[in-house]
Coordinates of N, CA and C in Angstrom, one line a residue:
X135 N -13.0 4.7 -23.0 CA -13.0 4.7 -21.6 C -11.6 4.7 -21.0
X136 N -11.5 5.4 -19.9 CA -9.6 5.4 -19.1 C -9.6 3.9 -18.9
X137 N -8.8 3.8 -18.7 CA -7.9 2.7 -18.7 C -8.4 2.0 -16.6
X138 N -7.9 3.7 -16.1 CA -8.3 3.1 -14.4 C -9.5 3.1 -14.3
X139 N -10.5 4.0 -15.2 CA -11.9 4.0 -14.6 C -12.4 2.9 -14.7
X140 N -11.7 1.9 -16.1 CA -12.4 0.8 -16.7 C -11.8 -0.5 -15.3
X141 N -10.9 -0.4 -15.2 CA -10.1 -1.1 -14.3 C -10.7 -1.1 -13.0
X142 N -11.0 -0.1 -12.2 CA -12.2 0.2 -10.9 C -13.3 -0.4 -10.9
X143 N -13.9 -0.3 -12.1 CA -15.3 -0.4 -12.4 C -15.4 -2.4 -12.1
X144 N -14.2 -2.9 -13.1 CA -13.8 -4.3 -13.5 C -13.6 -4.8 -11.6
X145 N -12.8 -4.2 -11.2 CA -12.4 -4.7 -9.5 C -13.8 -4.6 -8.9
X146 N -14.7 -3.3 -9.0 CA -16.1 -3.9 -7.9 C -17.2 -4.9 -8.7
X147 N -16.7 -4.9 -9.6 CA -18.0 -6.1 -10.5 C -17.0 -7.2 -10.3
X148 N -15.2 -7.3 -10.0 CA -15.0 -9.1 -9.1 C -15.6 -9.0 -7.9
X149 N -15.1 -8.0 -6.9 CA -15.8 -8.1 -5.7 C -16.9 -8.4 -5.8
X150 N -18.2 -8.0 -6.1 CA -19.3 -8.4 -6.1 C -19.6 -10.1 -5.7
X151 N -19.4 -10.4 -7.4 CA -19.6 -11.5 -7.4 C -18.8 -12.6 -6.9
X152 N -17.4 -12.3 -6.1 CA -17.0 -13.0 -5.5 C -17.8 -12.9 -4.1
X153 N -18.1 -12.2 -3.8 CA -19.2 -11.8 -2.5 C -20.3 -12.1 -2.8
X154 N -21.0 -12.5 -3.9 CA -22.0 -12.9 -4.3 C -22.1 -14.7 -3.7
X155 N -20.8 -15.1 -4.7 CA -20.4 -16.9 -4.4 C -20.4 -17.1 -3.2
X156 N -19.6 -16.3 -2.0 CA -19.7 -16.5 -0.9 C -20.9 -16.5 -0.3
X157 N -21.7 -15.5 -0.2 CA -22.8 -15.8 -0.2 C -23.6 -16.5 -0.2
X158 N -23.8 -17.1 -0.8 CA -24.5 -18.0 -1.4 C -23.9 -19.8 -1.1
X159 N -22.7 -20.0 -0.6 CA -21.8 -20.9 -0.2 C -22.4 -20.6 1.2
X160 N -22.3 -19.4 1.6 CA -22.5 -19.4 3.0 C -23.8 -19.6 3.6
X161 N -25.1 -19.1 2.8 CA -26.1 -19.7 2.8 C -26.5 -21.4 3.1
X162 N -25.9 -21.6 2.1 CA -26.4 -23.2 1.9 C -25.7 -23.9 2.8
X163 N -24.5 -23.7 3.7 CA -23.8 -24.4 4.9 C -24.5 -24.2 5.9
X164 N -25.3 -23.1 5.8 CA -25.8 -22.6 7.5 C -27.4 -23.3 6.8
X165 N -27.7 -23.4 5.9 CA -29.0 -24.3 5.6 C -29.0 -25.6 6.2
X166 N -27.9 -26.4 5.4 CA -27.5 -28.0 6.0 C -27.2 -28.4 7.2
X167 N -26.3 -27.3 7.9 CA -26.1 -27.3 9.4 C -26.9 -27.3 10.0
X168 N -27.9 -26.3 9.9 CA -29.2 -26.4 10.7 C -30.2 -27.9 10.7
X169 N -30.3 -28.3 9.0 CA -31.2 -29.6 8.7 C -30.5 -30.5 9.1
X170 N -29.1 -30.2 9.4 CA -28.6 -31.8 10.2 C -28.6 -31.8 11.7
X171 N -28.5 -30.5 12.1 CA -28.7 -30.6 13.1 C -30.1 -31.2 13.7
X172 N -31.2 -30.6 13.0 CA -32.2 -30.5 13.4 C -32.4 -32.6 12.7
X173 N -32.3 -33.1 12.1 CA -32.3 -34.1 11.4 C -31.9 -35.5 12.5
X174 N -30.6 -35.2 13.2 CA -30.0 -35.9 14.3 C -30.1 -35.7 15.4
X175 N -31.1 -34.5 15.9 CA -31.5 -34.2 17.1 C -32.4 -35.4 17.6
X176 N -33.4 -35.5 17.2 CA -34.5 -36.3 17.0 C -35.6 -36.6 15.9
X177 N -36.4 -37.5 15.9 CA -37.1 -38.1 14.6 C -37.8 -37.1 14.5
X178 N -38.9 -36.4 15.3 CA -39.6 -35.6 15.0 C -39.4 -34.0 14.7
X179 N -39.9 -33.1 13.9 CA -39.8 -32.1 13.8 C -40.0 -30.9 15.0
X180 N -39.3 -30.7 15.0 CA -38.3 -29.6 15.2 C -37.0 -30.1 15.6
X181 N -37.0 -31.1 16.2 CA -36.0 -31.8 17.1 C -36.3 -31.1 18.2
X182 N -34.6 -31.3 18.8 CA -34.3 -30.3 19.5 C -34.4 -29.2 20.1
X183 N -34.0 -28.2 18.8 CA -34.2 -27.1 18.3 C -35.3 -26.2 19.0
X184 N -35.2 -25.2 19.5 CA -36.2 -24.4 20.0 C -36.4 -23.0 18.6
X185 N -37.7 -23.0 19.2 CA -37.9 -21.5 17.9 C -36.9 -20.4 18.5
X186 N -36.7 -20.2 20.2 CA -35.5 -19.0 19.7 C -34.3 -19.4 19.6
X187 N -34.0 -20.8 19.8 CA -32.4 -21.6 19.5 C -32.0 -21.0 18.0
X188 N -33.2 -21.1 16.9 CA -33.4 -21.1 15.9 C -33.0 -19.9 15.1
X189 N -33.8 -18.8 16.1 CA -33.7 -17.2 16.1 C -31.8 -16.9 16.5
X190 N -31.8 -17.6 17.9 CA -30.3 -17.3 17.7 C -29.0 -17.7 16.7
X191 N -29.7 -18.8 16.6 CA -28.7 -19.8 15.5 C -28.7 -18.2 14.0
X192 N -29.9 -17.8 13.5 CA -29.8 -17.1 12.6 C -29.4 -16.0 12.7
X193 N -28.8 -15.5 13.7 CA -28.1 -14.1 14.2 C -26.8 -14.2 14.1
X194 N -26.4 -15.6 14.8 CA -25.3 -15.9 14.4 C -24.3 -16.3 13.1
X195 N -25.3 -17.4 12.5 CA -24.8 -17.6 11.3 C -24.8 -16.1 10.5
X196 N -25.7 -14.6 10.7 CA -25.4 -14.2 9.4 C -24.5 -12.8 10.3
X197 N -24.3 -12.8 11.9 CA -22.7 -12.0 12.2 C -21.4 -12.6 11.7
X198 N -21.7 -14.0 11.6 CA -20.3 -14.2 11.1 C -20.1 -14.1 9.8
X199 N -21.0 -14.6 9.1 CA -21.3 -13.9 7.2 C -21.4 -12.5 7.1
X200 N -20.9 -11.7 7.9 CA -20.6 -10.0 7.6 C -19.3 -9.9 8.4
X201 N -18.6 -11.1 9.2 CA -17.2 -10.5 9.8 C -16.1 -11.6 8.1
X202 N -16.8 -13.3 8.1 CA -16.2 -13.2 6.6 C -16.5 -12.1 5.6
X203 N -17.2 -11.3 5.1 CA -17.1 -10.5 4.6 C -16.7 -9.5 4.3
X204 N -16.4 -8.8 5.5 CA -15.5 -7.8 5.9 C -14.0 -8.3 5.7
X205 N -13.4 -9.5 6.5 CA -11.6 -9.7 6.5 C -11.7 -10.1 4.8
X206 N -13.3 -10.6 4.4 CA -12.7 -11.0 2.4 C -12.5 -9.3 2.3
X207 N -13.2 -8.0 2.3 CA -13.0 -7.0 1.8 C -11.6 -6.5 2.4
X208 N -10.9 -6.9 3.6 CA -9.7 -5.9 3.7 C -8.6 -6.6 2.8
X209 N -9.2 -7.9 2.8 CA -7.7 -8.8 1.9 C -8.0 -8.1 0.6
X210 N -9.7 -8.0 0.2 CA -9.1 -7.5 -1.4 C -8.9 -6.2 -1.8
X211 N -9.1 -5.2 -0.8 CA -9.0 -4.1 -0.8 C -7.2 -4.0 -1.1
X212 N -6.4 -4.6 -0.1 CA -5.1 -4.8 -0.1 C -4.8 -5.4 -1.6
X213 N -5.4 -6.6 -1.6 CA -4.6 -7.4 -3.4 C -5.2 -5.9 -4.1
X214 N -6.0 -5.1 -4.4 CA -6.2 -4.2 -5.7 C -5.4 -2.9 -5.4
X215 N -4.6 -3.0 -3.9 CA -4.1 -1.6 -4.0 C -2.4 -2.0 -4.4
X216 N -2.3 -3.0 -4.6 CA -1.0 -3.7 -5.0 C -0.9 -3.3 -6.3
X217 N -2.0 -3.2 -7.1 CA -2.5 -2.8 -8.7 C -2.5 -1.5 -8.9
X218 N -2.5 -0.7 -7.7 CA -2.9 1.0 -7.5 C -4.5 1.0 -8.2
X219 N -5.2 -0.1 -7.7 CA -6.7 0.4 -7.8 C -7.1 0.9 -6.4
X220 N -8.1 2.5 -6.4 CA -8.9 2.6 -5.7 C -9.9 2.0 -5.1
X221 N -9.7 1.2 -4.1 CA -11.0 0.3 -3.8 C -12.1 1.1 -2.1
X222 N -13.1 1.5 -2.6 CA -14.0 2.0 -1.4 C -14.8 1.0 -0.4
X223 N -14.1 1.2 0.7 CA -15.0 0.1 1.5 C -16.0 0.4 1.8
X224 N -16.1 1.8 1.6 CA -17.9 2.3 2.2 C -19.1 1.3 1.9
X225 N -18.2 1.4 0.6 CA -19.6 0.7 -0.6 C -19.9 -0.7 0.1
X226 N -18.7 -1.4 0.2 CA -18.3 -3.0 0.6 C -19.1 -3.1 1.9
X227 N -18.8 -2.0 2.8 CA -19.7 -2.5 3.7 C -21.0 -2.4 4.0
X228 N -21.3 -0.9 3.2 CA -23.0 -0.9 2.8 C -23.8 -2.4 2.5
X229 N -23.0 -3.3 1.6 CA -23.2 -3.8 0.5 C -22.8 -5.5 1.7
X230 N -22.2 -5.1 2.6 CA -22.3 -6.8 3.8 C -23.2 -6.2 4.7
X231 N -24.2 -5.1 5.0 CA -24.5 -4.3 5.9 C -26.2 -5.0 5.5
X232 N -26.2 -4.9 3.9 CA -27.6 -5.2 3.3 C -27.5 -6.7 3.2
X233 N -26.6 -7.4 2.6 CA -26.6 -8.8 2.6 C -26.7 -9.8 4.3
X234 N -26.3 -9.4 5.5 CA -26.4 -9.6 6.7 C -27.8 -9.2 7.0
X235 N -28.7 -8.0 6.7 CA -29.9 -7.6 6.7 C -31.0 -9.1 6.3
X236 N -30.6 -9.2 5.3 CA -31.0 -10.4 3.9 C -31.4 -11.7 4.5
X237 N -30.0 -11.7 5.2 CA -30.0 -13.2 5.7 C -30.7 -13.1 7.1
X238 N -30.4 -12.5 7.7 CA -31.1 -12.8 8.8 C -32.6 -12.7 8.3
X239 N -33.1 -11.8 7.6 CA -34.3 -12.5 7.3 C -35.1 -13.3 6.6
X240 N -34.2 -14.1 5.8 CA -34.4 -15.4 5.3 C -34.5 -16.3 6.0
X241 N -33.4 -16.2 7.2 CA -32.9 -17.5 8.2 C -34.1 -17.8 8.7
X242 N -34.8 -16.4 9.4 CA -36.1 -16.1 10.4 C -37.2 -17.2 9.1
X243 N -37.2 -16.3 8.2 CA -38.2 -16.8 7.5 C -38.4 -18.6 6.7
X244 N -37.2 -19.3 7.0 CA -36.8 -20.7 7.0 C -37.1 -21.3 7.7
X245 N -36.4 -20.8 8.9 CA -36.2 -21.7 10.1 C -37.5 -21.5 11.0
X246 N -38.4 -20.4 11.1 CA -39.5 -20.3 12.1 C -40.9 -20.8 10.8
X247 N -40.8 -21.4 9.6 CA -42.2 -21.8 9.3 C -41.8 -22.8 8.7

């Protein structure tokens, strides 16, 4: 195998999974945030919290999990062209375009049952 094709190939399988971790980090903060919220609002369930508080709360947590996504893809777009790797954002943002899809409807699916 070339040397750069193997090297390209190596840079979107770190992306990935560094976008993967984040993910997944980022999930679990907008989980707890919400259960503490909703936890110190009041004793009873829901608290506070309204079902579309809930709906907006999950729109927002997963706009801002595709704008981190995006400034992580221009930083690493930059560190891999330091290397002279080709790196395609198309793919990167296809790929925050489906993961932002994801979450928002997990969030919906969490937070409204």
């Amino acid at each position: 195998m070339d040397h750069k094709l193997m090297s390209k190939y190596l840079s979107y399988i770190v992306y990935f999974v560094i976008g993967l971790i984040l993910t997944y980090c980022m999930q679990w903060v907008t989980v707890l945030f919400m259960g503490s919220v909703r936890f110190t609002a009041a004793d009873s369930y829901p608290g506070d919290l309204s079902t579309l508080s809930l709906v907006v709360w999950s729109f927002l947590f997963s706009i801002s999990h595709f704008v981190v996504l995006t400034i992580f893809s221009l930083l690493y777009k930059f560190l891999v062209s330091v290397f002279k790797i080709k790196f395609q954002t198309k793919i990167a943002l296809m790929f925050h375009a489906f993961v932002t899809g994801c979450l928002i409807m997990y969030f919906i699916n969490v937070f409204l049952h």
